[in-house]
Amino acid sequence: MDSIFGICGKDWVVVACDTAVNRSIFTLKHDDDKILSLNTNKVLACSGEQTDRYQFSNYIQKNLELQAYLTGHELSIEASAQYMRTELAKALRKAPYQVNCLIGGFDHLNGEAKLFWMDYFGTLQQVTKGAHGYAGYFVNSVLDNNYQVNMTLEDGINTLKKCIVELKTRFIMNQPTFIGKIVTKEGIRVINLTE
Amino acid sequence: MWMGSKEHYDRGVNTFSPEGRIYQIEYAIEAIKFGSTAIGIRTNEGVVLGVEKKLPSKLMEPAKSEKLVEIDRHCGCAMSGIVGDARILVDHARVEAQNHRFNYAEAMSIEQITEAVSDLAINFGEGYEGTKRKPMARPYGVALLIAGVDDNGPQLYQTDPSGTFLQWQARAIGSGGDTAMTYIKESYHSNMTLAEAEKLVMQTLKSVMEEKIQSDNVEISIVRTDTKRLETRTQEYVNNIISTLA
Amino acid sequence: MDNENFGLAKSFSSAPVLSISPHTNFSQKEQTDIEHELNEQVGTTGEYVSEGFCFKLAPGQDQIGFMRSLKEKAPKLTDFAKGTTTLAFEFQEGVLVAVDARATMGAFISSNNVRKVIEINDFLLGTMAGGAADCMFWEKYVAMQCRVYELRNGEKPSVAMASMMLASIMRQYRGQGLSMGTMFTGSDKTGASLYYIDNDATRVKGRLFAVGSGGTFAYGVLDTNYRYDMSLDEAVNLGIRAITSATFKDSASGGVVRIYHVTNHGKWNLIHDAIDVSELHYQFEQNKGHTGRGNEGKPNKYL
């Protein structure tokens, strides 16, 4: 029931998520960061069961780090996303990670920002905007209507805020706080999207 | 046709010589004789373990408790020989001791701990069929003095690479071991106090050590019969004993 | 424990696997089949072989599938009593742990004097909800791993590390029938900290948790009165009140309240060992000027 969604411009990408951890009828935690910063230019947002989220995102992060040490070369955003897909697909027939992901990052090579959408079956797609789970039912139309090529980072953040307003008015889940992570040439910045 | 008797039979770790010896084990026992001296003395008040810490260079930092380690809170271990090998044995002993507490909610007896170490020490060569764990390819080149207090009172055991373990009232191993044993034999009596035993350990170390005895090149630990707890003596305490030595 | 298996439940003691396994009630023919299969699993060739302790698992390869069908065919077999109220929260002076003491078997109250705080070692505490055996066993197992860690490294593991050991075990046995919902708390160099861990391998760090059937009621009291800058006395009183309120409304919770305090300096203290909740209820109600019978404000004909 986690809400994660994101939007991507030419040289920026923002990924947002709610911060609640729910278990049976309880909210266990109100301030969980579901977006892991993989390094200084890549973020991985996961929705799903806490344990799978934790395990998968940390597994990926540590392995990307190891590969960087071994090869002296950091994978591009696309290559990282493809690697995650492979790992999810490998796990699918054994002990699947029940995680749906958004991967956002800024490629220093060509100065482009990218956003990838991936579900737990291993479907990987490059997108300009994306959302997972129930939140997607409410948020996708908002994203579609507000997306523009060449939109600015500010427009992007405003769009995400509109998404949150929609979730708060129509979605049954209690998700009081949202955080976002912005990836640009300068690196990763955290913003509080709850107003 | 005569051949040097060792020439062939010391190649494999599991080959007997016609005289019934396994040379690799005997060589491993030799390795201990190069090790620094370690001494253990049992008294009714408790057990004492003492070791010499060799400092090959003045630039070397005196390591803390490298050759005198804790196995469990009621049991300590001093070693002589290849310290790397000892680390494997000690780790095994620690895990077994904790497993024993976990499964039976009581402390493992000193004899059982020693037995666990000896079981591992003799399990070298090709290993048992079907076991996944790869055994050590050669004997462990180390002897351990295992001392502690359990329900049967204070106890001192010694293990060696052949998997033999023996119980002692006082024992010295390592390069100065033989000299130390004759020295201890003269002064040991069965109703020594713990303080006397500590002093005897230090006095013996002093007489067998090549270097001058100092608080940073020896180390002693005790396990008292009443508390059943391993205590490591501080440098100040060691210094005090040294100043009283003959 | 080999280093490679550290924290894993696989290798345990050196007792032979086959001698630990409980008796099975399969027919003779099946038994030999299963034994054969087991032998293959552990690589027995008739002689004494052991890689250490492991749980006797269900026959066959698909453990999770086996548990699912077991739940269908014998739903009550794996139905652990979960009725309980346990809570723990962080505040400025450490972590406060408060629990009730009731054990139920269906509608039957089997005990009102259970110890639901497990004293793992001198710096860790765990609460008990779900399967009592699973909580006790695995928390004690973590205690052993912590001790081995301490012997190997010359310092105690952090609470984060110890809680991760427990969560890793839960991950290993996920879907295989373990039942545990614990608040794992303790004190290390960084002070006291609190984690929630359950049999789905969920592990979350947090300030305030309540677990069990009475958890909702405890949360109600806790959330309205909680402040981080409480004094120890205030925290103890809040803990008592939250548990008492939960036992009043939740039939599966009751008995006595037990309170533990985890300090910020590497140890814990038992504050209250057993305060009777029914006495507390009357005490609280009488402080409000009520009788405690709950008849205040009701029309006379219902008295």
XYZ file of C-alpha atoms in Angstrom:
744
model
C 0.000 0.000 0.000
C 3.046 2.243 -0.198
C 2.722 5.205 -2.532
C 5.693 5.886 -4.746
C 5.752 8.050 -7.850
C 8.196 10.155 -9.798
C 8.673 12.522 -12.670
C 11.636 13.214 -14.910
C 12.748 16.264 -16.892
C 15.737 16.879 -19.153
C 18.363 17.237 -16.453
C 16.453 16.486 -13.288
C 14.348 13.719 -11.813
C 12.240 13.694 -8.645
C 10.995 10.588 -6.881
C 8.485 10.817 -4.034
C 7.119 8.390 -1.462
C 5.009 8.301 1.659
C 6.816 7.515 4.919
C 4.520 5.067 6.696
C 5.316 1.439 7.541
C 2.108 -0.522 8.004
C 1.647 -3.973 9.557
C -1.772 -5.608 9.945
C -3.927 -2.770 11.291
C -1.057 -0.749 12.727
C 1.126 1.999 11.399
C 4.462 0.978 12.870
C 6.485 3.944 11.736
C 5.756 7.427 10.395
C 9.188 8.491 9.214
C 10.580 5.707 7.061
C 12.673 6.741 4.079
C 11.719 4.373 1.274
C 14.053 6.017 -1.236
C 17.594 4.746 -0.962
C 20.384 6.888 -2.372
C 22.494 4.325 -4.213
C 25.338 6.803 -4.674
C 25.552 10.505 -5.424
C 23.563 10.381 -8.640
C 21.168 7.456 -8.340
C 18.128 6.826 -6.175
C 16.046 3.676 -5.774
C 12.494 3.979 -4.456
C 10.843 0.711 -3.444
C 7.333 -0.195 -2.386
C 6.363 -3.515 -0.879
C 6.932 -5.434 2.322
C 9.483 -3.779 4.591
C 11.812 -6.752 4.746
C 11.923 -7.248 0.965
C 12.419 -3.553 0.377
C 15.275 -3.437 2.837
C 16.894 -6.609 1.565
C 16.585 -5.836 -2.129
C 17.637 -2.197 -2.060
C 20.611 -2.845 0.203
C 21.648 -5.883 -1.815
C 21.631 -3.800 -4.965
C 23.428 -0.883 -3.368
C 26.218 -3.014 -1.944
C 26.685 -4.927 -5.187
C 26.833 -1.791 -7.296
C 29.419 -0.458 -4.902
C 31.422 -3.681 -5.128
C 31.293 -3.626 -8.929
C 32.572 -0.065 -8.881
C 35.517 -1.152 -6.723
C 36.276 -4.197 -8.872
C 36.043 -2.482 -12.248
C 36.959 1.061 -11.297
C 33.925 2.165 -13.223
C 30.450 3.128 -12.125
C 27.465 1.743 -13.995
C 25.244 4.166 -15.865
C 21.651 4.696 -14.761
C 20.381 2.403 -17.480
C 22.940 -0.307 -16.753
C 22.123 -0.164 -13.052
C 18.427 -0.482 -13.826
C 19.100 -3.441 -16.111
C 21.175 -5.056 -13.370
C 18.313 -4.656 -10.895
C 15.921 -6.187 -13.391
C 18.199 -9.182 -13.824
C 18.406 -9.690 -10.067
C 14.621 -9.431 -9.670
C 14.018 -11.832 -12.545
C 16.557 -14.291 -11.125
C 14.853 -14.198 -7.738
C 11.338 -14.431 -9.203
C 11.325 -18.232 -9.611
C 13.056 -18.898 -6.305
C 12.303 -16.490 -3.498
C 10.808 -13.429 -5.135
C 11.387 -9.973 -3.722
C 7.949 -8.406 -3.582
C 9.154 -4.958 -4.498
C 8.051 -2.458 -7.102
C 10.654 0.136 -7.885
C 11.334 3.486 -9.420
C 14.944 4.142 -10.328
C 15.959 7.717 -10.919
C 19.341 9.157 -11.723
C 21.431 11.701 -13.505
C 23.930 10.557 -16.115
C 27.015 12.715 -16.027
C 28.188 11.346 -19.387
C 25.456 12.926 -21.475
C 23.978 15.303 -18.924
C 20.579 13.600 -18.989
C 18.331 12.567 -16.159
C 16.467 9.257 -16.425
C 13.604 7.540 -14.663
C 12.868 3.819 -14.813
C 9.724 1.990 -13.750
C 10.034 -1.635 -12.654
C 7.567 -4.061 -11.072
C 8.381 -7.179 -9.057
C 8.054 -9.454 -12.096
C 10.999 -7.641 -13.585
C 9.187 -5.469 -16.124
C 11.525 -2.590 -16.789
C 10.576 0.520 -18.718
C 12.119 3.909 -19.125
C 9.467 6.520 -18.392
C 9.095 10.249 -18.021
C 6.728 9.810 -15.107
C 5.562 6.774 -13.198
C 3.748 5.465 -10.146
C 3.184 2.135 -8.388
C 0.384 0.430 -6.524
C -2.926 1.938 -5.502
C -1.394 5.395 -5.606
C -0.981 4.891 -9.333
C -4.757 4.809 -9.824
C -5.028 8.325 -8.477
C -1.759 9.843 -9.502
C -1.132 8.686 -13.083
C -3.773 10.991 -14.584
C -2.415 13.943 -12.643
C 1.075 13.192 -13.887
C -0.143 12.712 -17.482
C -1.977 16.023 -17.480
C 0.794 18.034 -15.924
C 3.768 16.562 -17.742
C 5.400 18.660 -20.419
C 8.608 18.251 -22.320
C 11.175 20.785 -21.180
C 9.336 21.360 -17.907
C 11.417 22.830 -15.109
C 12.316 21.186 -11.825
C 9.977 23.576 -10.061
C 7.080 22.483 -12.277
C 8.003 18.899 -11.522
C 7.916 19.418 -7.772
C 4.598 21.246 -8.079
C 3.176 18.339 -10.056
C 4.188 15.918 -7.317
C 2.562 18.179 -4.752
C -0.659 18.054 -6.796
C -0.401 14.265 -6.737
C -0.144 14.304 -2.963
C -3.161 16.594 -2.670
C -5.133 14.131 -4.797
C -4.007 11.180 -2.656
C -5.022 13.008 0.495
C -8.481 13.818 -0.847
C -9.379 10.484 -2.429
C -7.152 7.675 -1.179
C -8.390 5.693 1.835
C -4.941 5.101 3.312
C -3.639 7.445 5.973
C -0.394 8.791 4.590
C 0.290 12.055 6.367
C 3.850 12.676 5.241
C 5.687 12.434 1.942
C 9.311 12.980 1.108
C 10.969 13.439 -2.246
C 14.485 13.061 -3.561
C 15.689 15.283 -6.381
C 18.591 14.144 -8.525
C 20.372 16.740 -10.629
C 23.882 17.448 -11.816
C 24.653 18.709 -8.304
C 23.682 15.455 -6.651
C 20.805 14.298 -4.486
C 18.630 16.636 -2.474
C 15.873 15.627 -0.062
C 12.674 17.666 0.086
C 9.721 17.469 2.389
C 6.643 17.340 0.181
C 4.130 17.615 3.004
C 2.771 21.113 3.268
C 68.352 -51.502 0.715
C 68.673 -48.842 3.342
C 66.965 -45.531 3.041
C 66.897 -42.638 5.463
C 63.965 -43.726 7.570
C 62.265 -40.336 7.522
C 62.790 -39.815 3.825
C 59.541 -41.407 2.752
C 57.339 -41.569 5.747
C 57.204 -37.897 6.594
C 55.520 -36.892 3.351
C 51.929 -37.704 4.165
C 50.138 -36.673 7.321
C 48.410 -40.032 7.481
C 51.287 -42.387 6.818
C 52.859 -44.455 9.557
C 56.564 -45.231 9.468
C 57.432 -48.924 10.002
C 58.395 -48.021 13.558
C 54.834 -46.855 14.093
C 55.381 -43.121 14.053
C 53.609 -40.368 12.217
C 56.354 -37.903 11.578
C 54.204 -34.922 10.661
C 52.632 -34.985 14.104
C 56.054 -35.185 15.697
C 57.245 -32.261 13.592
C 54.215 -30.287 14.670
C 55.130 -30.986 18.284
C 58.586 -29.642 17.456
C 56.969 -26.368 16.321
C 55.839 -25.808 19.883
C 59.381 -25.880 21.132
C 60.065 -22.716 19.135
C 57.120 -20.955 20.714
C 57.324 -18.539 23.582
C 56.996 -20.012 27.056
C 53.575 -20.456 28.609
C 53.046 -21.666 32.172
C 50.018 -22.865 34.114
C 49.783 -23.730 37.806
C 46.830 -25.202 39.653
C 46.231 -24.468 43.329
C 43.257 -25.075 45.572
C 42.448 -21.361 45.451
C 42.401 -21.266 41.654
C 44.507 -21.578 38.523
C 47.146 -19.238 37.138
C 48.196 -18.888 33.512
C 51.222 -16.892 32.484
C 52.817 -16.224 29.109
C 55.861 -14.549 27.721
C 55.141 -12.025 25.009
C 58.059 -11.768 22.620
C 58.650 -8.331 21.183
C 60.946 -8.808 18.167
C 61.291 -5.065 17.655
C 61.009 -2.042 19.848
C 58.782 -0.509 17.196
C 56.178 -3.219 17.604
C 53.123 -2.328 19.646
C 52.741 -4.801 22.515
C 49.552 -6.565 21.486
C 46.923 -7.066 24.125
C 46.222 -10.665 25.148
C 47.379 -12.346 21.999
C 48.653 -15.514 23.645
C 46.478 -15.507 26.731
C 42.809 -15.490 25.793
C 39.351 -16.009 27.229
C 37.386 -19.087 26.147
C 34.429 -18.482 28.396
C 34.032 -16.521 31.575
C 35.220 -19.463 33.675
C 37.998 -20.640 31.394
C 41.171 -19.192 29.931
C 43.783 -20.462 27.510
C 47.504 -19.885 27.060
C 49.296 -21.028 23.932
C 52.669 -21.802 22.484
C 53.483 -22.536 18.858
C 51.853 -21.200 15.730
C 49.479 -18.569 17.047
C 47.434 -18.571 13.830
C 46.619 -22.247 14.340
C 45.704 -21.562 17.937
C 43.185 -18.962 16.858
C 41.224 -21.633 14.993
C 41.266 -23.962 17.995
C 40.337 -21.186 20.408
C 37.475 -20.018 18.222
C 36.185 -23.582 18.086
C 36.428 -23.870 21.869
C 34.547 -20.598 22.352
C 31.744 -21.633 20.044
C 31.477 -25.042 21.716
C 31.429 -23.422 25.160
C 28.637 -21.064 24.131
C 26.714 -23.854 22.428
C 26.931 -25.809 25.643
C 25.495 -22.925 27.621
C 22.756 -22.500 25.021
C 21.740 -26.139 24.975
C 22.207 -27.087 28.621
C 22.056 -23.735 30.469
C 25.258 -24.481 32.341
C 28.948 -23.859 31.909
C 30.943 -26.392 29.918
C 33.411 -28.302 32.079
C 37.097 -27.650 31.504
C 37.626 -31.259 30.487
C 34.859 -31.049 27.889
C 36.323 -27.845 26.477
C 39.718 -29.503 26.232
C 38.174 -32.526 24.604
C 36.439 -30.324 22.032
C 39.774 -28.704 21.186
C 41.528 -32.068 20.893
C 38.759 -33.430 18.664
C 39.378 -30.603 16.240
C 43.172 -30.880 16.595
C 43.213 -34.535 15.525
C 40.762 -33.935 12.659
C 43.344 -33.120 10.011
C 44.212 -34.787 6.743
C 41.439 -35.712 4.365
C 38.549 -35.393 6.811
C 35.496 -37.566 7.155
C 33.614 -38.600 4.082
C 30.434 -36.654 3.598
C 31.335 -33.717 5.816
C 31.200 -30.434 4.047
C 33.713 -28.685 6.257
C 37.190 -28.943 4.872
C 39.555 -30.011 7.589
C 43.024 -28.660 8.142
C 45.455 -30.370 5.733
C 48.187 -30.665 8.380
C 48.320 -30.976 12.160
C 47.863 -27.812 14.183
C 51.320 -26.682 15.265
C 50.336 -25.484 18.671
C 49.930 -26.612 22.269
C 47.357 -25.063 24.537
C 47.174 -24.778 28.299
C 43.492 -24.706 29.158
C 42.716 -23.626 32.695
C 39.549 -22.880 34.538
C 37.201 -23.683 37.355
C 34.103 -25.849 37.075
C 32.043 -28.084 39.385
C 35.110 -30.267 39.945
C 37.183 -27.312 41.106
C 40.213 -25.668 39.545
C 41.745 -27.585 36.664
C 44.629 -27.348 34.244
C 44.862 -29.259 30.962
C 47.312 -29.316 28.136
C 46.573 -30.256 24.526
C 49.060 -30.991 21.766
C 48.971 -31.562 17.983
C 48.442 -35.313 18.349
C 45.045 -34.760 19.942
C 46.324 -35.989 23.288
C 45.263 -34.062 26.322
C 46.636 -34.430 29.829
C 45.707 -32.985 33.170
C 48.454 -31.287 35.182
C 49.078 -29.664 38.526
C 51.634 -27.417 36.905
C 52.803 -27.317 33.326
C 55.118 -25.268 31.151
C 55.242 -25.392 27.340
C 57.236 -23.628 24.664
C 60.911 -22.898 24.169
C 61.650 -22.645 27.882
C 59.247 -25.411 28.782
C 61.693 -28.108 29.894
C 63.823 -25.752 31.983
C 60.702 -24.243 33.455
C 59.305 -27.655 34.384
C 62.417 -28.549 36.405
C 62.263 -25.153 38.054
C 58.578 -25.472 38.953
C 59.015 -29.040 40.182
C 61.366 -27.804 42.881
C 59.026 -25.171 44.275
C 55.532 -26.541 43.629
C 53.551 -28.003 46.486
C 49.912 -28.956 46.431
C 48.717 -26.458 49.043
C 50.209 -23.350 47.501
C 48.228 -20.153 47.686
C 47.172 -18.407 44.497
C 49.536 -15.520 45.243
C 52.434 -17.937 45.671
C 51.518 -19.592 42.381
C 51.409 -16.255 40.612
C 54.829 -15.454 41.976
C 56.169 -18.859 40.962
C 54.875 -18.356 37.428
C 56.617 -15.016 37.201
C 59.809 -16.275 38.833
C 59.924 -19.180 36.380
C 59.261 -16.897 33.419
C 62.033 -14.620 34.602
C 64.501 -17.488 34.755
C 63.694 -18.877 31.292
C 63.186 -15.649 29.357
C 66.041 -14.331 27.248
C 64.937 -10.762 27.670
C 64.560 -8.896 30.912
C 61.160 -9.488 32.443
C 58.926 -6.407 32.295
C 55.275 -5.663 32.734
C 54.790 -5.355 28.970
C 56.438 -8.622 27.924
C 54.608 -10.999 30.256
C 50.963 -11.472 30.982
C 49.077 -13.429 33.634
C 45.471 -14.378 34.172
C 43.808 -16.286 36.967
C 40.543 -18.100 37.567
C 39.581 -18.140 41.233
C 37.871 -21.165 42.744
C 35.348 -19.029 44.651
C 34.320 -16.621 41.869
C 34.841 -19.000 38.914
C 35.653 -15.926 36.810
C 38.623 -15.330 34.556
C 40.554 -12.217 35.591
C 43.413 -10.672 33.667
C 46.055 -9.089 35.860
C 46.833 -5.432 35.215
C 50.298 -4.146 34.330
C 50.571 -2.506 37.769
C 49.832 -5.827 39.433
C 52.426 -7.577 37.276
C 54.943 -4.846 38.079
C 54.384 -5.370 41.784
C 55.153 -9.057 41.469
C 58.236 -8.384 39.356
C 59.638 -6.069 42.038
C 59.420 -8.879 44.607
C 61.176 -11.468 42.434
C 64.536 -12.851 43.427
C 29.660 -21.406 14.172
C 31.768 -21.073 11.111
C 32.342 -17.525 10.100
C 30.553 -18.090 6.828
C 27.447 -19.175 8.680
C 27.605 -16.506 11.305
C 24.166 -15.451 12.404
C 22.537 -18.219 10.449
C 20.574 -20.879 12.179
C 22.160 -23.670 10.224
C 25.094 -24.857 12.205
C 24.372 -25.180 15.851
C 25.944 -27.799 18.065
C 27.943 -30.834 17.264
C 25.228 -33.280 18.237
C 24.282 -35.545 15.348
C 21.297 -34.308 13.383
C 19.570 -37.628 13.327
C 19.611 -38.034 17.085
C 17.942 -34.698 17.684
C 15.111 -35.208 15.237
C 11.765 -35.891 16.896
C 9.919 -39.132 16.319
C 7.798 -39.169 13.251
C 4.477 -40.927 13.009
C 4.675 -41.977 9.417
C 4.093 -45.552 8.433
C 7.065 -47.869 8.312
C 7.488 -47.744 4.571
C 7.242 -44.009 4.405
C 9.601 -43.674 7.289
C 12.397 -45.409 5.494
C 11.749 -43.236 2.459
C 11.934 -40.117 4.543
C 14.988 -41.305 6.355
C 16.607 -42.027 3.049
C 15.722 -38.560 1.877
C 16.983 -37.000 5.081
C 20.181 -38.946 4.817
C 20.677 -37.547 1.381
C 20.037 -34.078 2.654
C 22.604 -34.249 5.396
C 24.945 -36.514 3.482
C 24.866 -39.410 5.913
C 26.535 -42.585 4.842
C 25.604 -44.558 7.899
C 28.369 -43.159 10.036
C 28.373 -40.295 12.489
C 28.126 -37.189 10.359
C 27.045 -33.798 11.475
C 27.427 -30.319 10.197
C 25.693 -29.193 13.343
C 22.179 -28.678 14.527
C 19.398 -27.955 12.130
C 15.687 -28.008 12.598
C 13.956 -31.073 11.368
C 12.138 -29.686 8.393
C 9.044 -31.031 6.725
C 9.810 -33.905 4.341
C 10.351 -32.880 0.748
C 11.815 -29.810 -0.834
C 9.036 -27.243 -0.675
C 8.925 -26.165 2.981
C 6.724 -23.143 2.400
C 4.274 -25.126 0.287
C 4.127 -27.741 3.028
C 3.264 -25.126 5.653
C 0.518 -23.702 3.418
C -1.157 -27.055 2.927
C -0.729 -27.818 6.619
C -2.578 -24.636 7.456
C -5.407 -25.764 5.167
C -5.635 -29.307 6.458
C -5.012 -28.662 10.139
C -5.640 -24.985 10.682
C -5.458 -25.173 14.459
C -2.084 -26.869 14.559
C -0.188 -23.737 13.659
C -2.594 -21.359 15.329
C -0.496 -19.789 18.036
C -2.214 -17.767 20.694
C -1.359 -14.166 20.012
C -3.394 -12.546 22.765
C -1.103 -10.173 24.584
C -0.214 -6.570 25.189
C 3.395 -5.484 25.084
C 4.770 -2.022 24.574
C 8.056 -0.198 24.516
C 9.064 3.368 23.833
C 12.166 5.505 23.703
C 12.394 8.569 25.886
C 15.183 10.802 27.115
C 16.361 8.389 29.802
C 16.438 5.298 27.586
C 13.752 2.805 26.649
C 10.792 1.775 28.782
C 9.330 -1.687 28.318
C 5.935 -2.616 29.765
C 4.059 -5.903 29.344
C 1.049 -7.781 30.658
C 1.291 -11.358 31.910
C -1.656 -13.317 30.529
C -1.404 -16.499 28.480
C -4.542 -17.808 26.805
C -5.481 -21.052 25.080
C -8.555 -20.103 23.142
C -11.091 -18.820 25.664
C -9.176 -20.383 28.553
C -6.794 -18.261 30.593
C -3.862 -20.592 31.161
C -1.811 -18.167 33.237
C -1.885 -14.640 34.559
C 1.721 -14.628 35.620
C 3.809 -15.149 32.491
C 7.151 -13.406 32.012
C 6.849 -11.754 28.626
C 10.066 -9.788 28.843
C 12.952 -12.019 27.903
C 16.190 -11.011 29.571
C 18.440 -11.831 26.632
C 21.658 -10.770 28.376
C 22.796 -7.921 30.582
C 22.286 -5.296 27.901
C 19.481 -6.661 25.698
C 15.781 -7.242 26.326
C 13.133 -8.740 24.080
C 9.389 -8.863 24.490
C 7.299 -11.915 23.793
C 4.281 -12.036 21.504
C 3.164 -14.856 19.241
C 4.776 -18.223 19.811
C 6.406 -18.141 23.250
C 8.840 -20.905 22.334
C 10.008 -19.191 19.163
C 10.597 -15.918 21.001
C 12.493 -17.565 23.843
C 14.521 -19.874 21.662
C 15.651 -17.370 19.065
C 16.312 -14.557 21.480
C 18.437 -16.892 23.574
C 20.172 -17.947 20.382
C 20.945 -14.307 19.626
C 22.321 -14.004 23.160
C 24.743 -16.812 22.361
C 25.780 -15.198 19.083
C 26.360 -11.928 20.927
C 28.617 -13.676 23.439
C 30.616 -15.380 20.682
C 30.937 -12.024 18.956
C 32.200 -10.485 22.189
C 34.808 -13.237 22.670
C 35.988 -12.951 19.087
C 36.132 -9.193 18.833
C 36.720 -8.100 22.399
C 33.668 -5.844 22.434
C 29.931 -6.236 22.634
C 27.892 -6.044 19.439
C 25.667 -3.013 18.944
C 21.918 -3.321 19.394
C 21.511 -2.675 15.668
C 23.742 -5.661 14.945
C 22.077 -7.958 17.456
C 18.625 -7.072 16.138
C 19.827 -7.717 12.608
C 20.947 -11.209 13.656
C 17.416 -11.961 14.821
C 15.868 -10.445 11.689
C 18.193 -12.507 9.481
C 17.082 -15.690 11.204
C 13.457 -14.716 10.671
C 14.246 -14.139 6.999
C 15.832 -17.544 6.717
C 12.770 -19.294 8.111
C 10.214 -17.013 6.470
C 6.941 -18.743 5.647
C 7.981 -21.896 7.500
C 5.758 -21.500 10.512
C 7.715 -19.416 13.001
C 5.607 -17.058 15.068
C 7.218 -14.100 16.758
C 6.470 -10.431 17.278
C 9.098 -8.849 19.431
C 10.290 -5.486 20.505
C 14.026 -5.844 20.625
C 15.714 -3.282 22.781
C 19.034 -2.740 24.425
C 21.766 -0.339 25.266
C 25.170 0.123 23.628
C 27.772 2.862 23.148
C 25.198 5.055 21.435
C 22.656 4.688 24.231
C 19.396 2.784 24.232
C 17.574 1.885 21.037
C 14.428 0.060 20.055
C 13.500 -2.212 17.156
C 10.390 -4.098 16.143
C 11.017 -7.516 14.598
C 8.490 -10.135 13.529
C 8.320 -13.505 11.800
C 7.938 -11.843 8.363
C 11.460 -10.555 9.030
C 10.182 -7.023 9.342
C 12.732 -4.985 11.261
C 12.022 -1.354 11.940
C 13.740 1.055 14.253
C 11.332 3.333 16.040
C 10.444 5.360 19.056
C 7.207 3.750 20.086
C 5.739 0.323 19.505
C 2.889 -1.720 20.922
C 2.449 -5.351 19.886
C -0.332 -7.861 20.394
C -4.109 -7.972 20.490
C -4.192 -5.219 23.118
C -1.729 -3.120 21.143
C -4.377 -0.838 19.676
C -5.627 0.127 23.126
C -2.092 0.649 24.395
C -1.310 2.857 21.388
C -4.363 4.954 22.232
C -3.083 5.814 25.698
C 0.537 6.028 24.614
C 0.067 8.316 21.608
C -2.057 10.806 23.545
C 0.328 11.089 26.497
C 3.781 10.406 25.047
C 6.539 13.004 25.184
C 10.212 12.320 24.494
C 11.366 14.493 27.403
C 9.485 12.493 30.039
C 11.219 11.674 33.314
C 11.662 8.031 34.268
C 8.784 8.265 36.768
C 6.454 9.720 34.158
C 7.480 7.043 31.670
C 6.883 4.243 34.180
C 3.449 5.631 35.009
C 2.562 5.932 31.333
C 3.660 2.361 30.742
C 1.559 1.086 33.630
C -1.468 3.062 32.518
C -1.215 1.925 28.899
C -0.965 -1.744 29.855
C -3.757 -1.461 32.441
C -6.062 0.200 29.906
C -5.281 -2.439 27.321
C -5.962 -5.286 29.750
C -9.279 -3.670 30.653
C -10.626 -3.739 27.111
C -8.748 -6.744 25.668
C -9.887 -10.069 27.079
C -6.716 -11.821 25.957
C -4.541 -9.520 28.057
C -4.437 -9.275 31.836
C -2.777 -10.415 35.012
C 0.019 -8.168 36.174
C 2.107 -5.362 34.711
C 5.847 -5.719 34.488
C 8.073 -2.730 33.753
C 11.687 -2.705 32.616
C 13.895 0.280 31.985
C 16.793 0.153 29.538
C 19.254 2.864 30.502
C 21.470 4.821 28.146
C 24.541 3.358 29.842
C 24.668 -0.261 28.731
C 22.307 -2.075 31.065
C 18.681 -2.570 32.026
C 16.752 -2.556 35.309
C 13.596 -4.277 36.412
C 11.386 -1.505 37.799
C 8.136 -3.292 38.648
C 7.926 -7.051 38.714
C 4.196 -7.586 39.194
C 1.497 -4.992 39.761
C -2.004 -6.444 39.688
C -3.987 -4.799 36.891
C -7.368 -5.234 38.540
C -6.148 -3.312 41.578
C -4.711 -0.641 39.282
C -8.028 -0.303 37.496
C -9.909 0.510 40.702
C -7.118 2.806 41.783
C -7.249 4.787 38.538
C -11.041 4.958 38.527
C -11.223 6.043 42.148
C -8.716 8.802 41.424
C -11.289 10.109 38.945
C -13.995 9.908 41.617
C -15.571 6.794 40.091
C -16.271 3.458 41.698
C -14.521 1.377 39.110
C -17.663 -0.612 38.364
C -18.335 1.457 35.265
C -21.855 2.476 36.243
C -21.216 6.217 36.374
C -23.546 8.331 34.259
C -25.880 5.471 33.461
C -29.661 5.623 34.102
C -30.674 4.093 37.420
C -32.578 1.209 35.918
C -29.297 -0.194 34.533
C -27.421 -0.098 37.827
